JSON list of C-alpha atoms in Angstrom, two decimals:
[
{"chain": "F", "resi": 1, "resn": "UNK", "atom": "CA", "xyz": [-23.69, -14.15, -6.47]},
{"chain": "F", "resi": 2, "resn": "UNK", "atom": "CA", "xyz": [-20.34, -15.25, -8.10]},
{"chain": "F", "resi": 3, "resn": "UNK", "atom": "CA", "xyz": [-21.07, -12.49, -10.74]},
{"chain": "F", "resi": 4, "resn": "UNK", "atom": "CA", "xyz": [-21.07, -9.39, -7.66]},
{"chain": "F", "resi": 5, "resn": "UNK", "atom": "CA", "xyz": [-18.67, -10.57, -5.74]},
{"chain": "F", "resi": 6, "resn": "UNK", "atom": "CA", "xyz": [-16.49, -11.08, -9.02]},
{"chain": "F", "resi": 7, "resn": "UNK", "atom": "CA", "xyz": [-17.83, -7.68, -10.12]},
{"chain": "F", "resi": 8, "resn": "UNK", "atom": "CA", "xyz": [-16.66, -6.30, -6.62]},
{"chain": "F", "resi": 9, "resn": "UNK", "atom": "CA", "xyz": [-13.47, -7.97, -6.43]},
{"chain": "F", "resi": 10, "resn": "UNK", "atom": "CA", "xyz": [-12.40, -6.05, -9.93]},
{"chain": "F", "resi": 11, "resn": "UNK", "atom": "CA", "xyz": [-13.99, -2.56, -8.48]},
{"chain": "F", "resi": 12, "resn": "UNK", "atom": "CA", "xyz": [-11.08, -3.35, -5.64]},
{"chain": "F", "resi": 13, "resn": "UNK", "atom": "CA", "xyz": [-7.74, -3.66, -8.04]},
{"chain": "F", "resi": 14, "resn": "UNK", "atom": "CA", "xyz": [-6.70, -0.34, -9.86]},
{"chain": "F", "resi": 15, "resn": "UNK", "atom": "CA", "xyz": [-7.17, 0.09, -13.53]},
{"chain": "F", "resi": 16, "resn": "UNK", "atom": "CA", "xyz": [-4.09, -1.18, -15.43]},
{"chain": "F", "resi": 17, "resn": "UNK", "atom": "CA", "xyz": [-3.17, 0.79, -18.47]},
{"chain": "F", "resi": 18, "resn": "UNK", "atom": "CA", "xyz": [-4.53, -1.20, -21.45]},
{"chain": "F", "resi": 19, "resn": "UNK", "atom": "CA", "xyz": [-0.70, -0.62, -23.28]},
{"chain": "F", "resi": 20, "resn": "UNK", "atom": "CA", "xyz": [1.81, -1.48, -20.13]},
{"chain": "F", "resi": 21, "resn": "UNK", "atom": "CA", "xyz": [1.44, -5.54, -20.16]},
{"chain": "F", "resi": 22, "resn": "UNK", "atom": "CA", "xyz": [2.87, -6.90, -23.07]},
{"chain": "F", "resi": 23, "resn": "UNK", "atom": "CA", "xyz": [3.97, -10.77, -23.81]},
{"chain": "F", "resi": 24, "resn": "UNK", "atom": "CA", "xyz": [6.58, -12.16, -26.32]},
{"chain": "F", "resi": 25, "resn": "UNK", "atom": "CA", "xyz": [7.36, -15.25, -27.68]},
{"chain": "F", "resi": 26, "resn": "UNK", "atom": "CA", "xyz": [10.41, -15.27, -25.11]},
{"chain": "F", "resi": 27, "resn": "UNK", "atom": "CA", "xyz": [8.08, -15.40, -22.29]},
{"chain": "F", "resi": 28, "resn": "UNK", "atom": "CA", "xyz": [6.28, -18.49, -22.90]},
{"chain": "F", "resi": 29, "resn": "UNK", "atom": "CA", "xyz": [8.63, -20.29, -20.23]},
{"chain": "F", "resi": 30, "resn": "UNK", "atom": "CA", "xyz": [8.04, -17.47, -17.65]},
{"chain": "F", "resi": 31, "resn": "UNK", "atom": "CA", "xyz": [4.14, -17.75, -18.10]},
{"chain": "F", "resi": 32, "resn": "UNK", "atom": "CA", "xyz": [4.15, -21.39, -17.76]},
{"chain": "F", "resi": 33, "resn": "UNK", "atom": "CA", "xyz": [6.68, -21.83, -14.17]},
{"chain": "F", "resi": 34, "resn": "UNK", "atom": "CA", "xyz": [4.08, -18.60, -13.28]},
{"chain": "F", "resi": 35, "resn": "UNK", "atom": "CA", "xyz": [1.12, -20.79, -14.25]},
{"chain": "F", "resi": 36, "resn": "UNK", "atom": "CA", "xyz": [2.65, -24.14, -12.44]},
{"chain": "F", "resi": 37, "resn": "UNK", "atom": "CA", "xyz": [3.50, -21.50, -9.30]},
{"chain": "F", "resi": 38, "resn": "UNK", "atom": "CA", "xyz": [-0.16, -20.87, -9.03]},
{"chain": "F", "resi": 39, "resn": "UNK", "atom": "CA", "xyz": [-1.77, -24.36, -9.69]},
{"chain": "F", "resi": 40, "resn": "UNK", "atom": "CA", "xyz": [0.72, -25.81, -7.07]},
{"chain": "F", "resi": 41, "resn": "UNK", "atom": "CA", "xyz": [1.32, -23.18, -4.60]},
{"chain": "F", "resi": 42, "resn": "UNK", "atom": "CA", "xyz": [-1.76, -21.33, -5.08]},
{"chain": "F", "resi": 43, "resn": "UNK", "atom": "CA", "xyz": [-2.10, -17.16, -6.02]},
{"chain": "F", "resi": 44, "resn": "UNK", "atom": "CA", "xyz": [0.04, -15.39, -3.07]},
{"chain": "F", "resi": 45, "resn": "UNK", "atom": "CA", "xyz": [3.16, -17.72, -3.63]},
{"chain": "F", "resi": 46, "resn": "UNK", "atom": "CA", "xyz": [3.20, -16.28, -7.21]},
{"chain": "F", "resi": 47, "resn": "UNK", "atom": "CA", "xyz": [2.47, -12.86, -5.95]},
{"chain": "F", "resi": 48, "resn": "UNK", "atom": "CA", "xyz": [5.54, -13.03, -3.26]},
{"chain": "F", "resi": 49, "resn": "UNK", "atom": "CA", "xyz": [7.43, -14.56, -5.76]},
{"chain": "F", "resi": 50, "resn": "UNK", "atom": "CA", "xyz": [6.82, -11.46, -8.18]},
{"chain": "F", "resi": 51, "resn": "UNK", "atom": "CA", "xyz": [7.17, -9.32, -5.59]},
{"chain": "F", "resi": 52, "resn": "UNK", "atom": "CA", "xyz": [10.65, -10.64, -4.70]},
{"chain": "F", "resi": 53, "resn": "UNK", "atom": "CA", "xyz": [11.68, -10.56, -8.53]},
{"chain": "F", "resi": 54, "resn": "UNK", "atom": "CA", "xyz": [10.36, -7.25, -9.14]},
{"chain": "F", "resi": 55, "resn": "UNK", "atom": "CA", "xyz": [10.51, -5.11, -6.65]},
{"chain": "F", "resi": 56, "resn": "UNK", "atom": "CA", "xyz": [14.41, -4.87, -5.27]},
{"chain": "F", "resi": 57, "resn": "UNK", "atom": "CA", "xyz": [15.16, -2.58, -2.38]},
{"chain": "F", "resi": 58, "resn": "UNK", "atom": "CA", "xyz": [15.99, 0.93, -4.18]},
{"chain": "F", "resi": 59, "resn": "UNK", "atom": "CA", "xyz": [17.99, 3.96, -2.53]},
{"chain": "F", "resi": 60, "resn": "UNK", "atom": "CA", "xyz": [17.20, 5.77, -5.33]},
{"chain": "F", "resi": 61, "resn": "UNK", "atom": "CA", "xyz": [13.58, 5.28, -5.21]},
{"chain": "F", "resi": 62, "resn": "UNK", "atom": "CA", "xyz": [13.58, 5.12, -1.41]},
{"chain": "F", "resi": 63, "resn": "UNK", "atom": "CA", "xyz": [10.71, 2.50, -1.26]},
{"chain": "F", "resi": 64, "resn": "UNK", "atom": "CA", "xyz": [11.93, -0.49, 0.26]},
{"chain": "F", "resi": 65, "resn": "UNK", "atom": "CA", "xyz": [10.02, -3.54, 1.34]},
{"chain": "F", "resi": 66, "resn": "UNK", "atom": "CA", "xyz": [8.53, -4.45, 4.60]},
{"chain": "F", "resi": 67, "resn": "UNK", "atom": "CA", "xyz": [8.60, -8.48, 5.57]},
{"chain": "F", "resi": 68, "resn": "UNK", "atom": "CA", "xyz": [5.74, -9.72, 7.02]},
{"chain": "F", "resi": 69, "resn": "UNK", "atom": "CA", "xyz": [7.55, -10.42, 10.20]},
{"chain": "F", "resi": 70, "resn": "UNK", "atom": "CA", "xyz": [8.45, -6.51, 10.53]},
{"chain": "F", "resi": 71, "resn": "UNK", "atom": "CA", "xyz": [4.57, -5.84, 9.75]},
{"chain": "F", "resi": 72, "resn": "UNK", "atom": "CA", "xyz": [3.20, -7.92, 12.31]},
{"chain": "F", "resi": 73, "resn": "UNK", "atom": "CA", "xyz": [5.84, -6.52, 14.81]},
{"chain": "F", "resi": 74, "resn": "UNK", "atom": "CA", "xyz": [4.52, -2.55, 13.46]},
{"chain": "F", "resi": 75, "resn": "UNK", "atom": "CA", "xyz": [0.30, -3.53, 13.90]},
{"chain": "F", "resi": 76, "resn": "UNK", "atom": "CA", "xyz": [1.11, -4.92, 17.09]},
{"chain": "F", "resi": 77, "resn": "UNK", "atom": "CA", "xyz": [2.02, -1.21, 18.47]},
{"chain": "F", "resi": 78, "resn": "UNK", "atom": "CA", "xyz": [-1.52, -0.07, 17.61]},
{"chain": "F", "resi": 79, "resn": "UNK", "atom": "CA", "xyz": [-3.62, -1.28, 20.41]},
{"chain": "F", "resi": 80, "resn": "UNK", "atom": "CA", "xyz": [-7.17, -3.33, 19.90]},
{"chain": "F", "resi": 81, "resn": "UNK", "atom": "CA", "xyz": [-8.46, -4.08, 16.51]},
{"chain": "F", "resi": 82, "resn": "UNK", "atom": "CA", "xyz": [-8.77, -0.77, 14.50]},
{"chain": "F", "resi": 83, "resn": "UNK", "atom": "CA", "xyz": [-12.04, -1.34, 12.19]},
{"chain": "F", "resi": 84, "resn": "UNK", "atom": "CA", "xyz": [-10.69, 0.91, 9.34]},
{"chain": "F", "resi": 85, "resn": "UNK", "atom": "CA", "xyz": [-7.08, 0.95, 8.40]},
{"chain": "F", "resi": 86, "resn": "UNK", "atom": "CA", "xyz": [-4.85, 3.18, 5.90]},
{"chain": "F", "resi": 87, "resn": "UNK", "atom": "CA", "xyz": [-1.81, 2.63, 4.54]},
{"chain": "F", "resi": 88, "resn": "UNK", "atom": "CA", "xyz": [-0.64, 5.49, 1.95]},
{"chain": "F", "resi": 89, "resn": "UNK", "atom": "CA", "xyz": [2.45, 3.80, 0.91]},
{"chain": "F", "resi": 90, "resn": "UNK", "atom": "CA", "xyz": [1.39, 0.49, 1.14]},
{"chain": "F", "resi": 91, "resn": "UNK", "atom": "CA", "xyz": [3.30, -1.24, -1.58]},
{"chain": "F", "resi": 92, "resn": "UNK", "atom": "CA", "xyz": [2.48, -5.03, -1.82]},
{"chain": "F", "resi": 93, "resn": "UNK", "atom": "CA", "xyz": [-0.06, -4.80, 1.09]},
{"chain": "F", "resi": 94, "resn": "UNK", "atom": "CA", "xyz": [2.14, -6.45, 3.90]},
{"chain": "F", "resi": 95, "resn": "UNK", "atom": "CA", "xyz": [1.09, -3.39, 6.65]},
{"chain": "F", "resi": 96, "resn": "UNK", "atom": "CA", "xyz": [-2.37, -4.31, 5.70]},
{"chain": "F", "resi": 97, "resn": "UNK", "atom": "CA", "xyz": [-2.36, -7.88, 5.87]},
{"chain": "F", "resi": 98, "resn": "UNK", "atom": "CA", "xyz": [-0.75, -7.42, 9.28]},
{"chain": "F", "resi": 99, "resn": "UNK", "atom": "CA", "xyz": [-3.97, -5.60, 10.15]},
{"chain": "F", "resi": 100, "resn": "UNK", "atom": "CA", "xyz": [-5.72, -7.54, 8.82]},
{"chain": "F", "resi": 101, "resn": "UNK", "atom": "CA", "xyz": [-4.83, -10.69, 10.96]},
{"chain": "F", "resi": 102, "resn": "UNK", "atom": "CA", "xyz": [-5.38, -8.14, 13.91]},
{"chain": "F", "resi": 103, "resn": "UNK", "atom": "CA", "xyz": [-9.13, -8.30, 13.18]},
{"chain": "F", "resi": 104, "resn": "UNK", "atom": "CA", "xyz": [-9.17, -5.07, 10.79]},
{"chain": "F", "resi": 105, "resn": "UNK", "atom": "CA", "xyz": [-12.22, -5.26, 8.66]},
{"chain": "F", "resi": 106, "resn": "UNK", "atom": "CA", "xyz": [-11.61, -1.98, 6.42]},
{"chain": "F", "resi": 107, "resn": "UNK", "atom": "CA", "xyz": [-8.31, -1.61, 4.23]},
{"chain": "F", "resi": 108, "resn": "UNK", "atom": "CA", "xyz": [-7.03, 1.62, 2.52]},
{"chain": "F", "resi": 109, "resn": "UNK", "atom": "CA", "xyz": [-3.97, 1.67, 0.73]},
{"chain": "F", "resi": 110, "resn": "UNK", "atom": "CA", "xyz": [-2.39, 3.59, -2.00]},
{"chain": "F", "resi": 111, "resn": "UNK", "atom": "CA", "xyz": [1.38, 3.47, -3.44]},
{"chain": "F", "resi": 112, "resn": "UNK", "atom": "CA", "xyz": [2.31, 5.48, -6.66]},
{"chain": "F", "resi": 113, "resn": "UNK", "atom": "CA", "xyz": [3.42, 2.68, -8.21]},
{"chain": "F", "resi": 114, "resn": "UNK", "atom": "CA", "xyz": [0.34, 1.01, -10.28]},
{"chain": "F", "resi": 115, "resn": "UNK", "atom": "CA", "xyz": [1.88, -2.65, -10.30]},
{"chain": "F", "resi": 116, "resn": "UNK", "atom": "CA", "xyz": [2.24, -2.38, -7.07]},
{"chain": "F", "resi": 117, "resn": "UNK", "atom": "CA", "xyz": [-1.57, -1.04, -6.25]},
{"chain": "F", "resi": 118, "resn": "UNK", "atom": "CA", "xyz": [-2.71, -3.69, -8.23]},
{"chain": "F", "resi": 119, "resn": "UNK", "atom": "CA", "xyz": [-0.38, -6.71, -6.53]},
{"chain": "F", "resi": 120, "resn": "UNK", "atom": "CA", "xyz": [-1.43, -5.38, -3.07]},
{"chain": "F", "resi": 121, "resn": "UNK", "atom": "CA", "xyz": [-5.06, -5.28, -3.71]},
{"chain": "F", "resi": 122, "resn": "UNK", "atom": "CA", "xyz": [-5.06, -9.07, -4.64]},
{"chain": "F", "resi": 123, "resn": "UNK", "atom": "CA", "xyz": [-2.69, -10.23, -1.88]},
{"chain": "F", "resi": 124, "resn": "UNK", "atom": "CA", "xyz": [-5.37, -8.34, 0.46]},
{"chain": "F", "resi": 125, "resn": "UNK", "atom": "CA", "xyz": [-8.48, -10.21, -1.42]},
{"chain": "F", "resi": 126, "resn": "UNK", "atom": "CA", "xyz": [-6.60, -13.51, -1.48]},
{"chain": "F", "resi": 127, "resn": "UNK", "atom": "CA", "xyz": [-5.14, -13.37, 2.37]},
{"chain": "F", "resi": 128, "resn": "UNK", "atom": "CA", "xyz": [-8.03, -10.96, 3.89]},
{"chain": "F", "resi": 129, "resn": "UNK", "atom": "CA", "xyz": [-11.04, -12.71, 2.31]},
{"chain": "F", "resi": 130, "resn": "UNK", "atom": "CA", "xyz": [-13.37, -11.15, 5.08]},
{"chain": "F", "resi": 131, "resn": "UNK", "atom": "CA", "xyz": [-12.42, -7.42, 4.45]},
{"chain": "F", "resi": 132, "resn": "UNK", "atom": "CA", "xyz": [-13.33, -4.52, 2.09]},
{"chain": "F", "resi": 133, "resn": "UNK", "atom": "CA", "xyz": [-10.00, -3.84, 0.49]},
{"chain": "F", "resi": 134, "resn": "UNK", "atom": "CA", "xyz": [-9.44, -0.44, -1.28]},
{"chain": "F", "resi": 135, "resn": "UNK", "atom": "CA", "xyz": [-6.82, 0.29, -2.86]},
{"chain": "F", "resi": 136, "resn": "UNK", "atom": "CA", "xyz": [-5.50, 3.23, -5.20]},
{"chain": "F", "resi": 137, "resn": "UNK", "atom": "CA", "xyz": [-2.58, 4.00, -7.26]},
{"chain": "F", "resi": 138, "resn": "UNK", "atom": "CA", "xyz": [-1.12, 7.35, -6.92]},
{"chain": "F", "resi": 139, "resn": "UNK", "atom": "CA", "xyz": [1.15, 9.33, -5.05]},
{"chain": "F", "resi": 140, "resn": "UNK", "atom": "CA", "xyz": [-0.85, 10.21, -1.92]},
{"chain": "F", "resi": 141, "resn": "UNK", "atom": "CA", "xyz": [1.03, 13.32, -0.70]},
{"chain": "F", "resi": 142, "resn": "UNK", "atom": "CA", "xyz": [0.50, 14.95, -3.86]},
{"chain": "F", "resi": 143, "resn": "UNK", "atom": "CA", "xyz": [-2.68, 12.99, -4.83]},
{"chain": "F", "resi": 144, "resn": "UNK", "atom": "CA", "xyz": [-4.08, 11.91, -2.43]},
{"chain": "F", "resi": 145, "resn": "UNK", "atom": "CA", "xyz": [-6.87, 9.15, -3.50]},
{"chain": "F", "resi": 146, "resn": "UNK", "atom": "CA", "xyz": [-8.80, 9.84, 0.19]},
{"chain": "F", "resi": 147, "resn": "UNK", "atom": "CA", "xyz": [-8.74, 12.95, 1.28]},
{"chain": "F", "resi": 148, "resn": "UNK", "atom": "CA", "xyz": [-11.99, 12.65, 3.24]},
{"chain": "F", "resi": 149, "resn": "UNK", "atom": "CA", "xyz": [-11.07, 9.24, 4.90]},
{"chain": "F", "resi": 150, "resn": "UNK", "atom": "CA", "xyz": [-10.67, 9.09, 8.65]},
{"chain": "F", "resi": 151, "resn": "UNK", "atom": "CA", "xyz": [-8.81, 6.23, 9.83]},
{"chain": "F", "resi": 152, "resn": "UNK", "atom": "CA", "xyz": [-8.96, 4.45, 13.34]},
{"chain": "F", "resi": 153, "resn": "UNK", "atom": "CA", "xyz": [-5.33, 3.96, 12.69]},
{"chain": "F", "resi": 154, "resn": "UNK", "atom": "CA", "xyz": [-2.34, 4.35, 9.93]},
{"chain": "F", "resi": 155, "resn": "UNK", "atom": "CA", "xyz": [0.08, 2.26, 9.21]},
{"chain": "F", "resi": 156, "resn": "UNK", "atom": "CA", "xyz": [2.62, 3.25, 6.96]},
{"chain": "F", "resi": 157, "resn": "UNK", "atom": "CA", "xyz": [7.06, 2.46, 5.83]},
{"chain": "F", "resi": 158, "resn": "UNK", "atom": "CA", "xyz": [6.61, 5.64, 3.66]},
{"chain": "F", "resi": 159, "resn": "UNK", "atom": "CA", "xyz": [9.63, 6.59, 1.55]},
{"chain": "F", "resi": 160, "resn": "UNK", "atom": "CA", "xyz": [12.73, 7.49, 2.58]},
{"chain": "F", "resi": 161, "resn": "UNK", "atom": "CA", "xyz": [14.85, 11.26, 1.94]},
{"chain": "F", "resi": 162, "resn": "UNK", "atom": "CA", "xyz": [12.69, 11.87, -1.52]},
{"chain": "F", "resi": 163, "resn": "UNK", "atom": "CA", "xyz": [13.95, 15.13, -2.10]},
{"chain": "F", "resi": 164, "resn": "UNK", "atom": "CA", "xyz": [10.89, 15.92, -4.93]},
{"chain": "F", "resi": 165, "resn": "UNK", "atom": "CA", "xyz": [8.04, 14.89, -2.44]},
{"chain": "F", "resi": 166, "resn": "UNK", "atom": "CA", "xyz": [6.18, 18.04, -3.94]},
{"chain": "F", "resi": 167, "resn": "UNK", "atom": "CA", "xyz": [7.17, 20.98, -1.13]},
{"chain": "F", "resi": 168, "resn": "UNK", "atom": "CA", "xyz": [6.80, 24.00, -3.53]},
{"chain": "F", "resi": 169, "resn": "UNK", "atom": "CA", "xyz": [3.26, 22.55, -5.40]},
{"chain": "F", "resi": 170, "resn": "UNK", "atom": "CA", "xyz": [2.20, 21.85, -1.45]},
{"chain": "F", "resi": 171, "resn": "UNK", "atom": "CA", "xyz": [3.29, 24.93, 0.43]},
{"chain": "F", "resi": 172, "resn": "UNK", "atom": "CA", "xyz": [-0.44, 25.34, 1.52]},
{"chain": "F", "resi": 173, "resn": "UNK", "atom": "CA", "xyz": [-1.98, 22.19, 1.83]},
{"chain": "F", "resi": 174, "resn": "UNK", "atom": "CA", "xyz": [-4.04, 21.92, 4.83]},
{"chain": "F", "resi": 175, "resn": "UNK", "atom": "CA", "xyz": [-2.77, 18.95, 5.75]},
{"chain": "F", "resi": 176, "resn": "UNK", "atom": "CA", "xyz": [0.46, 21.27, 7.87]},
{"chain": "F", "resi": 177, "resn": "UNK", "atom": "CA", "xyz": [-1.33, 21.15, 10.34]},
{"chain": "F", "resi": 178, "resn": "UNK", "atom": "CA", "xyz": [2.50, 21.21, 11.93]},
{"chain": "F", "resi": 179, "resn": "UNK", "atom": "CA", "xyz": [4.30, 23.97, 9.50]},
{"chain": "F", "resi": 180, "resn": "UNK", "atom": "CA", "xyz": [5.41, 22.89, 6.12]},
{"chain": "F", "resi": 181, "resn": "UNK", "atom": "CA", "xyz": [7.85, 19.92, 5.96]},
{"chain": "F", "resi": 182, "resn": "UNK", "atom": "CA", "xyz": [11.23, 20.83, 5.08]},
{"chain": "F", "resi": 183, "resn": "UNK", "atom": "CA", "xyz": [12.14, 20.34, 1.25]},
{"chain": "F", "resi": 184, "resn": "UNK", "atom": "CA", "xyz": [14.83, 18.08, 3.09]},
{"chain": "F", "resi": 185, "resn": "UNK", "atom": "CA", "xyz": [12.71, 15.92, 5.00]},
{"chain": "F", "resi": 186, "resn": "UNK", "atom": "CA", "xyz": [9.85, 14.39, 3.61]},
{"chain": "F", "resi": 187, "resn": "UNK", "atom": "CA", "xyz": [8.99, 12.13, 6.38]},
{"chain": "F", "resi": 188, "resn": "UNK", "atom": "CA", "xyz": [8.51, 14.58, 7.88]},
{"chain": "F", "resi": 189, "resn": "UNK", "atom": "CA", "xyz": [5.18, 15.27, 5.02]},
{"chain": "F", "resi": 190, "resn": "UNK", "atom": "CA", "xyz": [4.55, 11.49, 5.93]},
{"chain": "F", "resi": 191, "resn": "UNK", "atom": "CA", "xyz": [3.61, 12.26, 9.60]},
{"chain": "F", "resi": 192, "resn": "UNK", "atom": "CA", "xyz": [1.81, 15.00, 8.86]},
{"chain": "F", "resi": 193, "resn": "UNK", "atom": "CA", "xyz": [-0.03, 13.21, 5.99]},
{"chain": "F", "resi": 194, "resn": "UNK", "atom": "CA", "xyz": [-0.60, 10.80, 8.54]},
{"chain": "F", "resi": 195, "resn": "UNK", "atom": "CA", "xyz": [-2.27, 12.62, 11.21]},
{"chain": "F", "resi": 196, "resn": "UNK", "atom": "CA", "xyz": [-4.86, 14.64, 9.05]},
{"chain": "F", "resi": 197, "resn": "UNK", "atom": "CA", "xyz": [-6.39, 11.24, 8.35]},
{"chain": "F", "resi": 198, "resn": "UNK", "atom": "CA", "xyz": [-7.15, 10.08, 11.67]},
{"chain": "F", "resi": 199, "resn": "UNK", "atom": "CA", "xyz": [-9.96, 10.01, 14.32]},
{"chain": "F", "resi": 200, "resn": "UNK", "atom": "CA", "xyz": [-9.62, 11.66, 17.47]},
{"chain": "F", "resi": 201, "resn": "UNK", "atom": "CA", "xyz": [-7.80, 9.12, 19.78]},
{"chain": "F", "resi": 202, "resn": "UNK", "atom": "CA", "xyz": [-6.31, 6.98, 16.81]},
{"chain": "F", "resi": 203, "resn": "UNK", "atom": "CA", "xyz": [-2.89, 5.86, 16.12]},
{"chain": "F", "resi": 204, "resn": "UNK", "atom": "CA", "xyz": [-0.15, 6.12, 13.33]},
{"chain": "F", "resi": 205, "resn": "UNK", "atom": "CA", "xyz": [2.51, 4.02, 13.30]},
{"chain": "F", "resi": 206, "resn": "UNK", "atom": "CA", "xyz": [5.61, 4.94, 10.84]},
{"chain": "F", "resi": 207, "resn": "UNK", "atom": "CA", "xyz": [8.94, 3.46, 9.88]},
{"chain": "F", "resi": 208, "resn": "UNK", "atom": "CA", "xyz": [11.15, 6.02, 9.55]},
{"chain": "F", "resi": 209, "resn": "UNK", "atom": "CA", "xyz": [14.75, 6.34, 8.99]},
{"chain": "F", "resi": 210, "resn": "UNK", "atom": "CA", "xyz": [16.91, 7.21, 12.77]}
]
C-alpha cells in the first residue's frame, strides 16, 4: 500500500525538468537549516518558508501572494462545501487549502510557474491528506491543462494588468462566451476563463484589482 499511495502521491506533483535543480558546494549550509526546518518543524514550515524566500510580490509579473487569512476569508463567499474545486492560478495552493478546510474533496490547480505547481501540490498532499490533489504547470488561459473540467466552484487571485495574456493567439477561443477580453484587461480573460469551467449553479470567486 505504501508503494500506490507513494506511486500516487508522485502522479500528483508536476514533472520537474531533470536540468533546473542544481546544488553547489556553497549550498551545503542552505540544505542543512532546510533539512533541520523539516525534521523540527515538519514539511509545510519549509515549504512557507520557501515560499516566503522565493516568491516576492512582483508588479512586473503581476502574481502576488494570497495569505491564508485572505483565502479563508475568499472560500467562505462560496456557500456549502463544493466537492470539486479549481484554481487556475493557484500559486502555492493557499485558495485550495482554504477549500480544502471547507470540506472540498477534489483540488485543481494550475500556475505557469513549475516551482510553484510543484510547491502547491505538496502543501495540498501534506495539509489536505484526505483529497485528490491535481495540479498542473502551465499557463491556463493559453494552455489550459483542463479544458473538459467542470467545477462546483473556482477560486482564483489571477494576475494582475498582464498586457501579453495571449489576446491575438485567443481571438476565438470558445471560452468568450462574453466577447473577447480587451488586450488591456486580462482579468477580464480570468472571469471568462472562469465561468466556462463551471456547473450550472456554481460559483467563482476572483480577486481582482478595483
Amino acid at each position: 500500500r505504501a508503494q500506490r499511495d507513494a506511486a500516487s502521491a508522485a502522479d500528483a506533483v508536476p514533472a520537474a525538468d531533470a536540468d533546473a535543480v542544481r546544488f553547489e558546494v556553497g549550498d551545503a549550509a542552505a540544505l542543512r537549516a532546510l533539512y533541520a526546518c523539516v525534521r523540527d518543524e515538519g514539511g509545510q514550515a519549509a515549504l512557507d518558508v520557501l515560499a516566503e524566500r522565493e516568491l516576492e510580490d512582483s508588479a512586473a509579473s503581476g502574481a502576488y501572494v494570497t495569505p491564508p487569512p485572505l483565502a479563508d476569508l475568499l472560500a467562505g463567499l462560496i456557500p456549502g462545501s463544493p466537492a470539486r474545486v479549481l484554481d487556475p492560478a493557484c500559486g502555492s495552493g493557499t485558495l485550495l487549502a482554504a477549500a480544502a478546510r471547507r470540506g472540498t474533496r477534489e483540488l485543481y490547480g494550475q500556475d505557469t510557474l513549475p516551482v510553484q505547481a510543484r510547491r502547491s501540490a505538496v502543501s495540498l498532499m501534506l495539509t489536505a491528506p484526505g483529497a485528490t490533489v491535481t495540479v498542473r504547470a502551465a499557463d491556463s488561459l493559453r494552455a489550459d491543462a483542463f479544458p473538459d473540467l467542470v467545477a462546483d466552484a473556482v477560486l482564483c487571485n489571477p494576475p494582475y494588468g498582464v498586457r501579453d495574456w495571449g489576446h491575438d493567439e485567443l481571438a476565438y477561443d470558445p471560452r468568450w462566451a462574453y466577447g473577447v477580453p480587451a488586450r488591456a484587461e486580462s482579468e477580464l480573460a480570468w472571469v471568462q476563463h472562469a465561468l466556462a469551467h463551471l456547473a450550472p449553479g456554481g460559483h467563482a470567486v476572483l480577486l481582482l484589482p478595483p
